[in-house]
């Protein structure tokens, strides 16, 4: 994994775009939240993409975090890559199936292990913090409060009244102040040339 070749062309552009999204402020919030939940200084005062990657890469800190949030994960201490990736996979499985973190908030194992998209990792930790707090776990809130369902009930009368409202798009071009394509021309006009002189 350490000898992974640099990307060229499209893959280099994609990697550059992913790297440009990385927010050091969000990273710092995520690091402090993990330190607070685990009750120890995991990252110390160090920050940055490389520090977060090296600290979380083996998945042990993530499994300890999951266990602190109510999981019962076995933590692989071995340094073999597939064991480290298994730790990361166990963490992802726990937060999706037991905590209820949305699937689109999860990162891929390779995002963390190969450091291919650390921004997704930071966003996932924020999602875990929001979800754990909303479930009433004894953890500080991370980021904004998670939204809750707010279903609406309409009477039959209200639904029927909505059907009678006409907006400007339904009125057609006869309505005032509505944009139309009239008066528009594109390109050269057609010319008739008589070559039979």
N, CA and C atoms as an extended XYZ file, in Angstrom:
591
Properties=species:S:1:pos:R:3:atomname:S:1:resname:S:1:resid:I:1 pbc="F F F"
N         0.807       -1.190        0.000 N   UNK     1
C         0.000        0.000        0.000 CA  UNK     1
C         0.857        1.263        0.000 C   UNK     1
N         2.037        1.186        0.616 N   UNK     2
C         2.895        2.357        0.677 CA  UNK     2
C         3.467        2.697       -0.691 C   UNK     2
N         3.564        1.731       -1.579 N   UNK     3
C         4.123        1.951       -2.903 CA  UNK     3
C         3.066        2.257       -3.942 C   UNK     3
N         1.914        2.672       -3.509 N   UNK     4
C         0.828        2.970       -4.441 CA  UNK     4
C         1.243        4.105       -5.368 C   UNK     4
N         1.156        3.903       -6.680 N   UNK     5
C         1.608        4.952       -7.609 CA  UNK     5
C         0.702        6.171       -7.550 C   UNK     5
N         1.315        7.323       -7.846 N   UNK     6
C         0.543        8.558       -7.914 CA  UNK     6
C        -0.415        8.499       -9.076 C   UNK     6
N        -1.527        9.159       -8.944 N   UNK     7
C        -2.484        9.195      -10.038 CA  UNK     7
C        -2.071       10.210      -11.088 C   UNK     7
N        -2.506        9.991      -12.293 N   UNK     8
C        -2.251       10.916      -13.393 CA  UNK     8
C        -3.561       11.201      -14.094 C   UNK     8
N        -3.623       12.309      -14.779 N   UNK     9
C        -4.798       12.638      -15.571 CA  UNK     9
C        -6.037       12.796      -14.707 C   UNK     9
N        -7.069       12.058      -15.096 N   UNK    10
C        -8.358       12.179      -14.409 CA  UNK    10
C        -8.268       11.785      -12.941 C   UNK    10
N        -7.533       10.716      -12.627 N   UNK    11
C        -7.445       10.273      -11.226 CA  UNK    11
C        -6.715       11.308      -10.371 C   UNK    11
N        -5.721       11.986      -10.950 N   UNK    12
C        -5.034       13.040      -10.199 CA  UNK    12
C        -5.962       14.226       -9.955 C   UNK    12
N        -6.764       14.570      -10.956 N   UNK    13
C        -7.729       15.668      -10.792 CA  UNK    13
C        -8.764       15.320       -9.725 C   UNK    13
N        -9.241       14.072       -9.747 N   UNK    14
C       -10.230       13.644       -8.749 CA  UNK    14
C        -9.630       13.693       -7.353 C   UNK    14
N        -8.390       13.229       -7.200 N   UNK    15
C        -7.730       13.261       -5.890 CA  UNK    15
C        -7.534       14.694       -5.410 C   UNK    15
N        -7.180       15.585       -6.333 N   UNK    16
C        -6.986       16.995       -5.969 CA  UNK    16
C        -8.307       17.617       -5.518 C   UNK    16
N        -9.392       17.275       -6.194 N   UNK    17
C       -10.703       17.808       -5.827 CA  UNK    17
C       -11.130       17.302       -4.452 C   UNK    17
N       -10.885       16.016       -4.180 N   UNK    18
C       -11.214       15.445       -2.866 CA  UNK    18
C       -10.400       16.135       -1.776 C   UNK    18
N        -9.105       16.325       -2.038 N   UNK    19
C        -8.236       16.960       -1.047 CA  UNK    19
C        -8.634       18.405       -0.775 C   UNK    19
N        -9.178       19.084       -1.779 N   UNK    20
C        -9.551       20.488       -1.600 CA  UNK    20
C       -10.757       20.655       -0.675 C   UNK    20
N       -11.541       19.604       -0.490 N   UNK    21
C       -12.717       19.685        0.391 CA  UNK    21
C       -12.350       19.588        1.869 C   UNK    21
N       -11.167       19.083        2.168 N   UNK    22
C       -10.770       18.808        3.549 CA  UNK    22
C       -10.787       20.088        4.376 C   UNK    22
N       -11.470       20.032        5.536 N   UNK    23
C       -11.632       21.194        6.406 CA  UNK    23
C       -10.914       20.944        7.735 C   UNK    23
N        -9.803       21.632        7.994 N   UNK    24
C        -9.054       21.424        9.242 CA  UNK    24
C        -9.865       21.723       10.504 C   UNK    24
N       -10.820       22.647       10.416 N   UNK    25
C       -11.650       22.972       11.579 CA  UNK    25
C       -12.533       21.781       11.951 C   UNK    25
N       -13.164       21.175       10.951 N   UNK    26
C       -14.008       19.991       11.201 CA  UNK    26
C       -13.159       18.839       11.717 C   UNK    26
N       -11.947       18.723       11.188 N   UNK    27
C       -11.041       17.668       11.656 CA  UNK    27
C       -10.718       17.856       13.129 C   UNK    27
N       -10.425       19.106       13.518 N   UNK    28
C       -10.103       19.381       14.914 CA  UNK    28
C       -11.291       19.072       15.827 C   UNK    28
N       -12.505       19.428       15.393 N   UNK    29
C       -13.701       19.112       16.174 CA  UNK    29
C       -13.846       17.601       16.349 C   UNK    29
N       -13.612       16.849       15.278 N   UNK    30
C       -13.727       15.389       15.338 CA  UNK    30
C       -12.665       14.795       16.264 C   UNK    30
N       -11.430       15.289       16.187 N   UNK    31
C       -10.355       14.796       17.058 CA  UNK    31
C       -10.685       15.046       18.527 C   UNK    31
N       -11.131       16.269       18.828 N   UNK    32
C       -11.459       16.600       20.227 CA  UNK    32
C       -12.630       15.771       20.726 C   UNK    32
N       -13.602       15.506       19.844 N   UNK    33
C       -14.754       14.708       20.241 CA  UNK    33
C       -14.323       13.282       20.579 C   UNK    33
N       -13.472       12.689       19.754 N   UNK    34
C       -12.976       11.334       20.027 CA  UNK    34
C       -12.207       11.314       21.341 C   UNK    34
N       -11.334       12.312       21.562 N   UNK    35
C       -10.579       12.386       22.818 CA  UNK    35
C       -11.508       12.465       24.018 C   UNK    35
N       -12.571       13.283       23.909 N   UNK    36
C       -13.515       13.456       25.013 CA  UNK    36
C       -14.287       12.177       25.287 C   UNK    36
N       -14.763       11.521       24.237 N   UNK    37
C       -15.559       10.300       24.413 CA  UNK    37
C       -14.714        9.193       25.030 C   UNK    37
N       -13.467        9.045       24.565 N   UNK    38
C       -12.604        7.982       25.088 CA  UNK    38
C       -11.936        8.369       26.406 C   UNK    38
N       -11.983        9.659       26.759 N   UNK    39
C       -11.435       10.097       28.043 CA  UNK    39
C        -9.924       10.116       28.095 C   UNK    39
N        -9.284       10.226       26.961 N   UNK    40
C        -7.823       10.310       26.930 CA  UNK    40
C        -7.393       11.075       25.685 C   UNK    40
N        -6.146       11.488       25.689 N   UNK    41
C        -5.627       12.250       24.552 CA  UNK    41
C        -5.068       11.276       23.517 C   UNK    41
N        -5.884       10.953       22.538 N   UNK    42
C        -5.486       10.018       21.486 CA  UNK    42
C        -4.569       10.708       20.487 C   UNK    42
N        -4.921       11.907       20.087 N   UNK    43
C        -4.183       12.627       19.056 CA  UNK    43
C        -3.151       13.587       19.635 C   UNK    43
N        -3.270       13.922       20.916 N   UNK    44
C        -2.402       14.926       21.504 CA  UNK    44
C        -2.737       16.282       20.923 C   UNK    44
N        -1.753       17.106       20.733 N   UNK    45
C        -1.967       18.420       20.140 CA  UNK    45
C        -1.751       18.397       18.633 C   UNK    45
N        -1.382       17.248       18.119 N   UNK    46
C        -1.099       17.136       16.691 CA  UNK    46
C        -2.379       17.064       15.887 C   UNK    46
N        -2.326       17.643       14.728 N   UNK    47
C        -3.465       17.599       13.827 CA  UNK    47
C        -2.982       17.400       12.410 C   UNK    47
N        -3.914       17.410       11.500 N   UNK    48
C        -3.581       17.252       10.093 CA  UNK    48
C        -4.001       15.900        9.566 C   UNK    48
N        -4.056       15.815        8.263 N   UNK    49
C        -4.504       14.603        7.591 CA  UNK    49
C        -3.625       13.414        7.955 C   UNK    49
N        -2.305       13.622        7.945 N   UNK    50
C        -1.390       12.507        8.205 CA  UNK    50
C        -1.546       11.967        9.618 C   UNK    50
N        -1.710       12.860       10.593 N   UNK    51
C        -1.871       12.423       11.986 CA  UNK    51
C        -3.159       11.628       12.163 C   UNK    51
N        -4.253       12.142       11.614 N   UNK    52
C        -5.532       11.440       11.727 CA  UNK    52
C        -5.444       10.073       11.050 C   UNK    52
N        -4.821       10.030        9.887 N   UNK    53
C        -4.686        8.760        9.164 CA  UNK    53
C        -3.878        7.748        9.967 C   UNK    53
N        -2.724        8.160       10.457 N   UNK    54
C        -1.873        7.233       11.203 CA  UNK    54
C        -2.535        6.751       12.496 C   UNK    54
N        -3.313        7.609       13.128 N   UNK    55
C        -3.962        7.249       14.388 CA  UNK    55
C        -5.131        6.293       14.174 C   UNK    55
N        -5.895        6.514       13.108 N   UNK    56
C        -7.112        5.719       12.893 CA  UNK    56
C        -6.929        4.547       11.936 C   UNK    56
N        -5.809        4.485       11.234 N   UNK    57
C        -5.612        3.517       10.154 CA  UNK    57
C        -5.806        2.064       10.579 C   UNK    57
N        -5.340        1.685       11.754 N   UNK    58
C        -5.455        0.282       12.173 CA  UNK    58
C        -6.840       -0.060       12.710 C   UNK    58
N        -7.704        0.925       12.878 N   UNK    59
C        -9.084        0.683       13.293 CA  UNK    59
C        -9.279        0.447       14.778 C   UNK    59
N        -8.197        0.387       15.540 N   UNK    60
C        -8.326        0.095       16.970 CA  UNK    60
C        -9.028        1.225       17.718 C   UNK    60
N        -8.684        2.470       17.411 N   UNK    61
C        -9.334        3.612       18.076 CA  UNK    61
C       -10.818        3.640       17.714 C   UNK    61
N       -11.136        3.346       16.441 N   UNK    62
C       -12.538        3.337       16.018 CA  UNK    62
C       -13.318        2.245       16.745 C   UNK    62
N       -12.721        1.064       16.925 N   UNK    63
C       -13.405       -0.012       17.650 CA  UNK    63
C       -13.598        0.351       19.118 C   UNK    63
N       -12.603        0.999       19.719 N   UNK    64
C       -12.760        1.451       21.106 CA  UNK    64
C       -13.871        2.480       21.209 C   UNK    64
N       -13.960        3.356       20.208 N   UNK    65
C       -15.032        4.354       20.167 CA  UNK    65
C       -16.389        3.661       20.072 C   UNK    65
N       -16.493        2.659       19.207 N   UNK    66
C       -17.747        1.912       19.063 CA  UNK    66
C       -18.114        1.212       20.361 C   UNK    66
N       -17.132        0.631       21.027 N   UNK    67
C       -17.402       -0.042       22.308 CA  UNK    67
C       -17.856        0.955       23.369 C   UNK    67
N       -17.321        2.156       23.328 N   UNK    68
C       -17.743        3.198       24.273 CA  UNK    68
C       -19.182        3.643       23.987 C   UNK    68
N       -19.622        3.506       22.737 N   UNK    69
C       -20.980        3.904       22.353 CA  UNK    69
C       -21.976        2.755       22.479 C   UNK    69
N       -21.565        1.670       23.092 N   UNK    70
C       -22.498        0.576       23.347 CA  UNK    70
C       -22.233       -0.687       22.556 C   UNK    70
N       -21.187       -0.711       21.787 N   UNK    71
C       -20.857       -1.906       21.009 CA  UNK    71
C       -20.090       -2.912       21.847 C   UNK    71
N       -19.856       -4.071       21.269 N   UNK    72
C       -19.068       -5.113       21.911 CA  UNK    72
C       -18.164       -5.720       20.842 C   UNK    72
N       -17.282       -4.878       20.283 N   UNK    73
C       -16.440       -5.309       19.177 CA  UNK    73
C       -15.128       -5.889       19.682 C   UNK    73
N       -14.713       -6.970       19.033 N   UNK    74
C       -13.392       -7.545       19.297 CA  UNK    74
C       -12.384       -6.698       18.529 C   UNK    74
N       -11.339       -6.275       19.217 N   UNK    75
C       -10.337       -5.406       18.600 CA  UNK    75
C        -9.123       -6.240       18.218 C   UNK    75
N        -8.856       -6.297       16.924 N   UNK    76
C        -7.671       -7.006       16.439 CA  UNK    76
C        -6.435       -6.154       16.697 C   UNK    76
N        -5.457       -6.715       17.409 N   UNK    77
C        -4.222       -5.995       17.729 CA  UNK    77
C        -3.131       -6.254       16.699 C   UNK    77
N        -3.372       -7.200       15.802 N   UNK    78
C        -2.346       -7.589       14.837 CA  UNK    78
C        -2.117       -6.483       13.808 C   UNK    78
N        -0.917       -6.454       13.241 N   UNK    79
C        -0.529       -5.406       12.297 CA  UNK    79
C        -0.766       -5.815       10.839 C   UNK    79
N        -1.351       -6.973       10.608 N   UNK    80
C        -1.612       -7.405        9.236 CA  UNK    80
C        -2.703       -6.525        8.625 C   UNK    80
N        -2.525       -6.118        7.365 N   UNK    81
C        -3.490       -5.204        6.744 CA  UNK    81
C        -4.935       -5.693        6.792 C   UNK    81
N        -5.170       -6.980        6.533 N   UNK    82
C        -6.554       -7.430        6.513 CA  UNK    82
C        -7.186       -7.411        7.899 C   UNK    82
N        -6.384       -7.543        8.951 N   UNK    83
C        -6.913       -7.448       10.314 CA  UNK    83
C        -7.247       -5.993       10.661 C   UNK    83
N        -6.414       -5.075       10.202 N   UNK    84
C        -6.684       -3.672       10.440 CA  UNK    84
C        -7.938       -3.233        9.678 C   UNK    84
N        -8.064       -3.700        8.432 N   UNK    85
C        -9.257       -3.367        7.654 CA  UNK    85
C       -10.500       -4.022        8.250 C   UNK    85
N       -10.321       -5.168        8.883 N   UNK    86
C       -11.450       -5.819        9.559 CA  UNK    86
C       -11.940       -4.956       10.719 C   UNK    86
N       -11.020       -4.353       11.466 N   UNK    87
C       -11.400       -3.434       12.544 CA  UNK    87
C       -12.244       -2.280       11.993 C   UNK    87
N       -11.780       -1.694       10.893 N   UNK    88
C       -12.506       -0.572       10.285 CA  UNK    88
C       -13.888       -1.031        9.829 C   UNK    88
N       -13.954       -2.199        9.189 N   UNK    89
C       -15.236       -2.737        8.731 CA  UNK    89
C       -16.193       -3.016        9.874 C   UNK    89
N       -15.665       -3.526       10.996 N   UNK    90
C       -16.513       -3.782       12.167 CA  UNK    90
C       -17.086       -2.489       12.727 C   UNK    90
N       -16.273       -1.445       12.749 N   UNK    91
C       -16.745       -0.132       13.201 CA  UNK    91
C       -17.866        0.375       12.301 C   UNK    91
N       -17.654        0.305       10.984 N   UNK    92
C       -18.667        0.776       10.034 CA  UNK    92
C       -19.960       -0.012       10.163 C   UNK    92
N       -19.835       -1.315       10.346 N   UNK    93
C       -21.023       -2.160       10.509 CA  UNK    93
C       -21.784       -1.788       11.783 C   UNK    93
N       -21.058       -1.545       12.870 N   UNK    94
C       -21.703       -1.173       14.129 CA  UNK    94
C       -22.461        0.140       14.007 C   UNK    94
N       -21.802        1.168       13.459 N   UNK    95
C       -22.464        2.469       13.433 CA  UNK    95
C       -23.657        2.482       12.488 C   UNK    95
N       -23.618        1.647       11.445 N   UNK    96
C       -24.768        1.596       10.539 CA  UNK    96
C       -25.906        0.771       11.124 C   UNK    96
N       -25.597       -0.417       11.622 N   UNK    97
C       -26.649       -1.344       12.055 CA  UNK    97
C       -27.126       -1.121       13.485 C   UNK    97
N       -26.261       -0.682       14.368 N   UNK    98
C       -26.654       -0.515       15.777 CA  UNK    98
C       -26.973        0.934       16.138 C   UNK    98
N       -26.173        1.874       15.627 N   UNK    99
C       -26.447        3.285       15.930 CA  UNK    99
C       -27.466        3.889       14.976 C   UNK    99
N       -27.508        3.374       13.751 N   UNK   100
C       -28.452        3.902       12.778 CA  UNK   100
C       -27.915        5.068       11.970 C   UNK   100
N       -26.592        5.160       11.823 N   UNK   101
C       -26.012        6.201       10.973 CA  UNK   101
C       -26.401        5.885        9.532 C   UNK   101
N       -26.826        6.896        8.800 N   UNK   102
C       -27.280        6.703        7.424 CA  UNK   102
C       -26.152        6.172        6.546 C   UNK   102
N       -26.517        5.340        5.591 N   UNK   103
C       -25.536        4.715        4.701 CA  UNK   103
C       -24.726        5.752        3.924 C   UNK   103
N       -25.358        6.845        3.525 N   UNK   104
C       -24.622        7.862        2.755 CA  UNK   104
C       -23.678        8.689        3.627 C   UNK   104
N       -23.699        8.501        4.952 N   UNK   105
C       -22.750        9.175        5.841 CA  UNK   105
C       -21.526        8.319        6.141 C   UNK   105
N       -21.521        7.079        5.670 N   UNK   106
C       -20.403        6.171        5.936 CA  UNK   106
C       -19.277        6.407        4.943 C   UNK   106
N       -18.068        6.034        5.332 N   UNK   107
C       -16.943        6.060        4.410 CA  UNK   107
C       -16.607        4.629        4.007 C   UNK   107
N       -15.842        4.477        2.962 N   UNK   108
C       -15.374        3.162        2.533 CA  UNK   108
C       -14.116        2.823        3.327 C   UNK   108
N       -13.881        1.555        3.577 N   UNK   109
C       -12.687        1.139        4.307 CA  UNK   109
C       -11.419        1.676        3.640 C   UNK   109
N       -11.377        1.645        2.332 N   UNK   110
C       -10.204        2.101        1.595 CA  UNK   110
C        -9.995        3.608        1.740 C   UNK   110
N       -11.062        4.369        1.986 N   UNK   111
C       -10.927        5.811        2.195 CA  UNK   111
C        -9.977        6.107        3.350 C   UNK   111
N       -10.086        5.317        4.402 N   UNK   112
C        -9.219        5.509        5.564 CA  UNK   112
C        -7.921        4.742        5.409 C   UNK   112
N        -8.001        3.469        5.078 N   UNK   113
C        -6.802        2.635        5.099 CA  UNK   113
C        -5.748        3.113        4.106 C   UNK   113
N        -6.173        3.495        2.915 N   UNK   114
C        -5.225        3.963        1.910 CA  UNK   114
C        -5.160        5.482        1.831 C   UNK   114
N        -5.857        6.161        2.744 N   UNK   115
C        -5.865        7.629        2.815 CA  UNK   115
C        -6.332        8.237        1.497 C   UNK   115
N        -7.323        7.605        0.884 N   UNK   116
C        -7.790        8.084       -0.416 CA  UNK   116
C        -8.878        9.147       -0.295 C   UNK   116
N        -9.585        9.197        0.848 N   UNK   117
C       -10.605       10.238        1.031 CA  UNK   117
C       -10.815       10.464        2.526 C   UNK   117
N        -9.886       11.178        3.133 N   UNK   118
C        -9.974       11.417        4.577 CA  UNK   118
C       -11.109       12.368        4.933 C   UNK   118
N       -11.569       13.168        3.969 N   UNK   119
C       -12.697       14.052        4.244 CA  UNK   119
C       -13.944       13.232        4.555 C   UNK   119
N       -14.155       12.118        3.851 N   UNK   120
C       -15.287       11.241        4.142 CA  UNK   120
C       -15.188       10.671        5.555 C   UNK   120
N       -13.975       10.361        5.991 N   UNK   121
C       -13.772        9.816        7.338 CA  UNK   121
C       -14.187       10.854        8.380 C   UNK   121
N       -13.761       12.100        8.198 N   UNK   122
C       -14.106       13.173        9.146 CA  UNK   122
C       -15.625       13.395        9.160 C   UNK   122
N       -16.236       13.413        7.981 N   UNK   123
C       -17.695       13.604        7.901 CA  UNK   123
C       -18.426       12.465        8.602 C   UNK   123
N       -17.917       11.247        8.482 N   UNK   124
C       -18.543       10.092        9.133 CA  UNK   124
C       -18.455       10.219       10.657 C   UNK   124
N       -17.325       10.662       11.162 N   UNK   125
C       -17.187       10.835       12.612 CA  UNK   125
C       -18.171       11.897       13.105 C   UNK   125
N       -18.363       12.951       12.327 N   UNK   126
C       -19.365       13.960       12.687 CA  UNK   126
C       -20.768       13.333       12.706 C   UNK   126
N       -21.065       12.485       11.735 N   UNK   127
C       -22.375       11.826       11.692 CA  UNK   127
C       -22.559       10.913       12.899 C   UNK   127
N       -21.494       10.219       13.300 N   UNK   128
C       -21.562        9.353       14.484 CA  UNK   128
C       -21.825       10.201       15.722 C   UNK   128
N       -21.138       11.345       15.832 N   UNK   129
C       -21.341       12.236       16.983 CA  UNK   129
C       -22.759       12.761       17.067 C   UNK   129
N       -23.309       13.185       15.920 N   UNK   130
C       -24.703       13.668       15.903 CA  UNK   130
C       -25.664       12.561       16.307 C   UNK   130
N       -25.470       11.380       15.720 N   UNK   131
C       -26.399       10.264       15.950 CA  UNK   131
C       -26.334        9.791       17.402 C   UNK   131
N       -25.127        9.654       17.932 N   UNK   132
C       -24.972        9.186       19.316 CA  UNK   132
C       -25.616       10.162       20.291 C   UNK   132
N       -25.434       11.454       20.044 N   UNK   133
C       -26.038       12.458       20.924 CA  UNK   133
C       -27.556       12.424       20.841 C   UNK   133
N       -28.087       12.266       19.625 N   UNK   134
C       -29.546       12.255       19.463 CA  UNK   134
C       -30.174       11.006       20.089 C   UNK   134
N       -29.386        9.925       20.224 N   UNK   135
C       -29.894        8.710       20.869 CA  UNK   135
C       -29.806        8.777       22.386 C   UNK   135
N       -29.258        9.872       22.916 N   UNK   136
C       -29.182       10.037       24.369 CA  UNK   136
C       -27.950        9.411       24.987 C   UNK   136
N       -26.946        9.090       24.187 N   UNK   137
C       -25.699        8.540       24.736 CA  UNK   137
C       -24.995        9.640       25.532 C   UNK   137
N       -24.168        9.225       26.471 N   UNK   138
C       -23.456       10.163       27.327 CA  UNK   138
C       -22.206       10.685       26.607 C   UNK   138
N       -22.441       11.461       25.557 N   UNK   139
C       -21.353       12.033       24.760 CA  UNK   139
C       -21.699       13.493       24.456 C   UNK   139
N       -20.673       14.316       24.216 N   UNK   140
C       -20.969       15.702       23.834 CA  UNK   140
C       -21.532       15.758       22.419 C   UNK   140
N       -22.262       16.809       22.143 N   UNK   141
C       -22.834       16.992       20.807 CA  UNK   141
C       -21.725       17.398       19.844 C   UNK   141
N       -21.728       16.825       18.665 N   UNK   142
C       -20.751       17.161       17.631 CA  UNK   142
C       -21.508       17.694       16.431 C   UNK   142
N       -21.342       18.972       16.151 N   UNK   143
C       -22.030       19.586       15.019 CA  UNK   143
C       -23.469       19.930       15.362 C   UNK   143
N       -24.258       20.205       14.338 N   UNK   144
C       -25.655       20.591       14.571 CA  UNK   144
C       -26.502       19.415       15.040 C   UNK   144
N       -27.616       19.734       15.662 N   UNK   145
C       -28.537       18.709       16.135 CA  UNK   145
C       -29.100       17.940       14.939 C   UNK   145
N       -29.222       16.636       15.099 N   UNK   146
C       -29.761       15.808       14.019 CA  UNK   146
C       -31.248       16.096       13.838 C   UNK   146
N       -31.665       16.139       12.607 N   UNK   147
C       -33.069       16.437       12.329 CA  UNK   147
C       -33.953       15.258       12.718 C   UNK   147
N       -35.194       15.575       13.024 N   UNK   148
C       -36.165       14.533       13.369 CA  UNK   148
C       -37.352       14.624       12.424 C   UNK   148
N       -38.105       13.558       12.349 N   UNK   149
C       -39.267       13.538       11.474 CA  UNK   149
C       -40.326       14.508       11.980 C   UNK   149
N       -41.012       15.131       11.039 N   UNK   150
C       -42.101       16.033       11.375 CA  UNK   150
C       -43.211       15.815       10.346 C   UNK   150
N       -43.921       14.689       10.454 N   UNK   151
C       -44.948       14.390        9.450 CA  UNK   151
C       -46.111       15.374        9.519 C   UNK   151
N       -46.684       15.679        8.366 N   UNK   152
C       -47.806       16.617        8.275 CA  UNK   152
C       -49.063       15.844        7.907 C   UNK   152
N       -50.175       16.266        8.455 N   UNK   153
C       -51.466       15.668        8.129 CA  UNK   153
C       -52.365       16.747        7.542 C   UNK   153
N       -52.883       16.496        6.350 N   UNK   154
C       -53.773       17.442        5.702 CA  UNK   154
C       -55.166       16.842        5.593 C   UNK   154
N       -56.169       17.695        5.756 N   UNK   155
C       -57.543       17.237        5.586 CA  UNK   155
C       -57.841       17.132        4.093 C   UNK   155
N       -58.899       16.449        3.765 N   UNK   156
C       -59.313       16.310        2.363 CA  UNK   156
C       -59.621       17.679        1.759 C   UNK   156
N       -60.211       18.542        2.553 N   UNK   157
C       -60.546       19.891        2.087 CA  UNK   157
C       -59.279       20.668        1.727 C   UNK   157
N       -58.236       20.595        2.581 N   UNK   158
C       -56.982       21.287        2.309 CA  UNK   158
C       -56.318       20.754        1.043 C   UNK   158
N       -56.368       19.461        0.850 N   UNK   159
C       -55.787       18.871       -0.355 CA  UNK   159
C       -56.521       19.341       -1.607 C   UNK   159
N       -57.847       19.427       -1.551 N   UNK   160
C       -58.630       19.878       -2.699 CA  UNK   160
C       -58.396       21.358       -2.993 C   UNK   160
N       -58.224       22.172       -1.949 N   UNK   161
C       -57.940       23.591       -2.154 CA  UNK   161
C       -56.604       23.783       -2.871 C   UNK   161
N       -55.648       22.920       -2.601 N   UNK   162
C       -54.349       23.014       -3.256 CA  UNK   162
C       -54.419       22.731       -4.742 C   UNK   162
N       -55.391       21.985       -5.159 N   UNK   163
C       -55.541       21.649       -6.578 CA  UNK   163
C       -56.051       22.829       -7.394 C   UNK   163
N       -56.679       23.815       -6.756 N   UNK   164
C       -57.255       24.938       -7.494 CA  UNK   164
C       -56.292       26.101       -7.678 C   UNK   164
N       -55.138       26.043       -7.050 N   UNK   165
C       -54.166       27.136       -7.168 CA  UNK   165
C       -53.456       27.015       -8.513 C   UNK   165
N       -53.426       28.126       -9.238 N   UNK   166
C       -52.767       28.145      -10.543 CA  UNK   166
C       -51.528       29.016      -10.424 C   UNK   166
N       -50.397       28.469      -10.826 N   UNK   167
C       -49.176       29.274      -10.803 CA  UNK   167
C       -48.898       29.827      -12.190 C   UNK   167
N       -47.909       30.682      -12.309 N   UNK   168
C       -47.641       31.379      -13.571 CA  UNK   168
C       -47.221       30.422      -14.682 C   UNK   168
N       -46.641       29.293      -14.360 N   UNK   169
C       -46.244       28.348      -15.395 CA  UNK   169
C       -47.463       27.663      -16.020 C   UNK   169
N       -48.517       27.505      -15.240 N   UNK   170
C       -49.725       26.878      -15.771 CA  UNK   170
C       -50.541       27.856      -16.608 C   UNK   170
N       -50.335       29.160      -16.439 N   UNK   171
C       -51.104       30.164      -17.176 CA  UNK   171
C       -50.674       30.262      -18.634 C   UNK   171
N       -49.451       29.901      -18.932 N   UNK   172
C       -48.965       29.987      -20.300 CA  UNK   172
C       -48.397       31.349      -20.602 C   UNK   172
N       -48.008       31.576      -21.860 N   UNK   173
C       -47.351       32.828      -22.223 CA  UNK   173
C       -48.274       34.040      -22.200 C   UNK   173
N       -49.576       33.849      -22.072 N   UNK   174
C       -50.490       34.988      -22.018 CA  UNK   174
C       -50.361       35.739      -20.692 C   UNK   174
N       -49.799       35.098      -19.693 N   UNK   175
C       -49.658       35.743      -18.389 CA  UNK   175
C       -48.615       36.855      -18.462 C   UNK   175
N       -48.820       37.892      -17.680 N   UNK   176
C       -47.882       39.006      -17.656 CA  UNK   176
C       -46.594       38.586      -16.946 C   UNK   176
N       -45.506       39.201      -17.343 N   UNK   177
C       -44.207       39.007      -16.705 CA  UNK   177
C       -43.733       37.565      -16.716 C   UNK   177
N       -44.053       36.840      -17.783 N   UNK   178
C       -43.593       35.466      -17.909 CA  UNK   178
C       -42.623       35.421      -19.078 C   UNK   178
N       -41.489       34.805      -18.890 N   UNK   179
C       -40.485       34.730      -19.946 CA  UNK   179
C       -40.938       33.787      -21.050 C   UNK   179
N       -40.731       34.219      -22.294 N   UNK   180
C       -41.024       33.367      -23.448 CA  UNK   180
C       -39.817       33.388      -24.373 C   UNK   180
N       -39.839       32.562      -25.378 N   UNK   181
C       -38.733       32.498      -26.331 CA  UNK   181
C       -38.983       33.387      -27.543 C   UNK   181
N       -40.044       34.168      -27.547 N   UNK   182
C       -40.345       35.013      -28.711 CA  UNK   182
C       -39.290       36.100      -28.860 C   UNK   182
N       -38.947       36.406      -30.105 N   UNK   183
C       -37.976       37.442      -30.377 CA  UNK   183
C       -36.543       36.979      -30.291 C   UNK   183
N       -36.327       35.713      -30.045 N   UNK   184
C       -34.971       35.201      -29.939 CA  UNK   184
C       -34.545       34.607      -31.270 C   UNK   184
N       -33.317       34.864      -31.661 N   UNK   185
C       -32.770       34.228      -32.853 CA  UNK   185
C       -31.329       33.843      -32.564 C   UNK   185
N       -30.902       32.738      -33.105 N   UNK   186
C       -29.562       32.229      -32.864 CA  UNK   186
C       -28.882       31.986      -34.199 C   UNK   186
N       -27.627       32.333      -34.325 N   UNK   187
C       -26.861       32.053      -35.541 CA  UNK   187
C       -27.223       32.980      -36.683 C   UNK   187
N       -26.701       32.672      -37.847 N   UNK   188
C       -26.987       33.474      -39.039 CA  UNK   188
C       -28.334       33.101      -39.605 C   UNK   188
N       -28.959       34.088      -40.196 N   UNK   189
C       -30.228       33.808      -40.852 CA  UNK   189
C       -29.959       33.108      -42.181 C   UNK   189
N       -30.919       32.407      -42.669 N   UNK   190
C       -30.791       31.683      -43.922 CA  UNK   190
C       -30.727       32.686      -45.067 C   UNK   190
N       -29.765       32.495      -45.956 N   UNK   191
C       -29.595       33.388      -47.092 CA  UNK   191
C       -29.830       32.623      -48.384 C   UNK   191
N       -30.519       33.248      -49.315 N   UNK   192
C       -30.765       32.629      -50.618 CA  UNK   192
C       -29.834       33.300      -51.624 C   UNK   192
N       -28.985       32.524      -52.222 N   UNK   193
C       -28.005       33.034      -53.167 CA  UNK   193
C       -28.347       32.448      -54.534 C   UNK   193
N       -28.476       33.326      -55.514 N   UNK   194
C       -28.804       32.880      -56.880 CA  UNK   194
C       -27.513       32.899      -57.690 C   UNK   194
N       -26.978       31.725      -58.012 N   UNK   195
C       -25.730       31.605      -58.767 CA  UNK   195
C       -25.968       31.487      -60.283 C   UNK   195
N       -27.198       31.574      -60.735 N   UNK   196
C       -27.532       31.379      -62.147 CA  UNK   196
C       -27.479       32.670      -62.941 C   UNK   196
N       -26.662       33.565      -62.713 N   UNK   197
C       -26.608       34.838      -63.435 CA  UNK   197
C       -25.954       34.713      -64.764 C   UNK   197
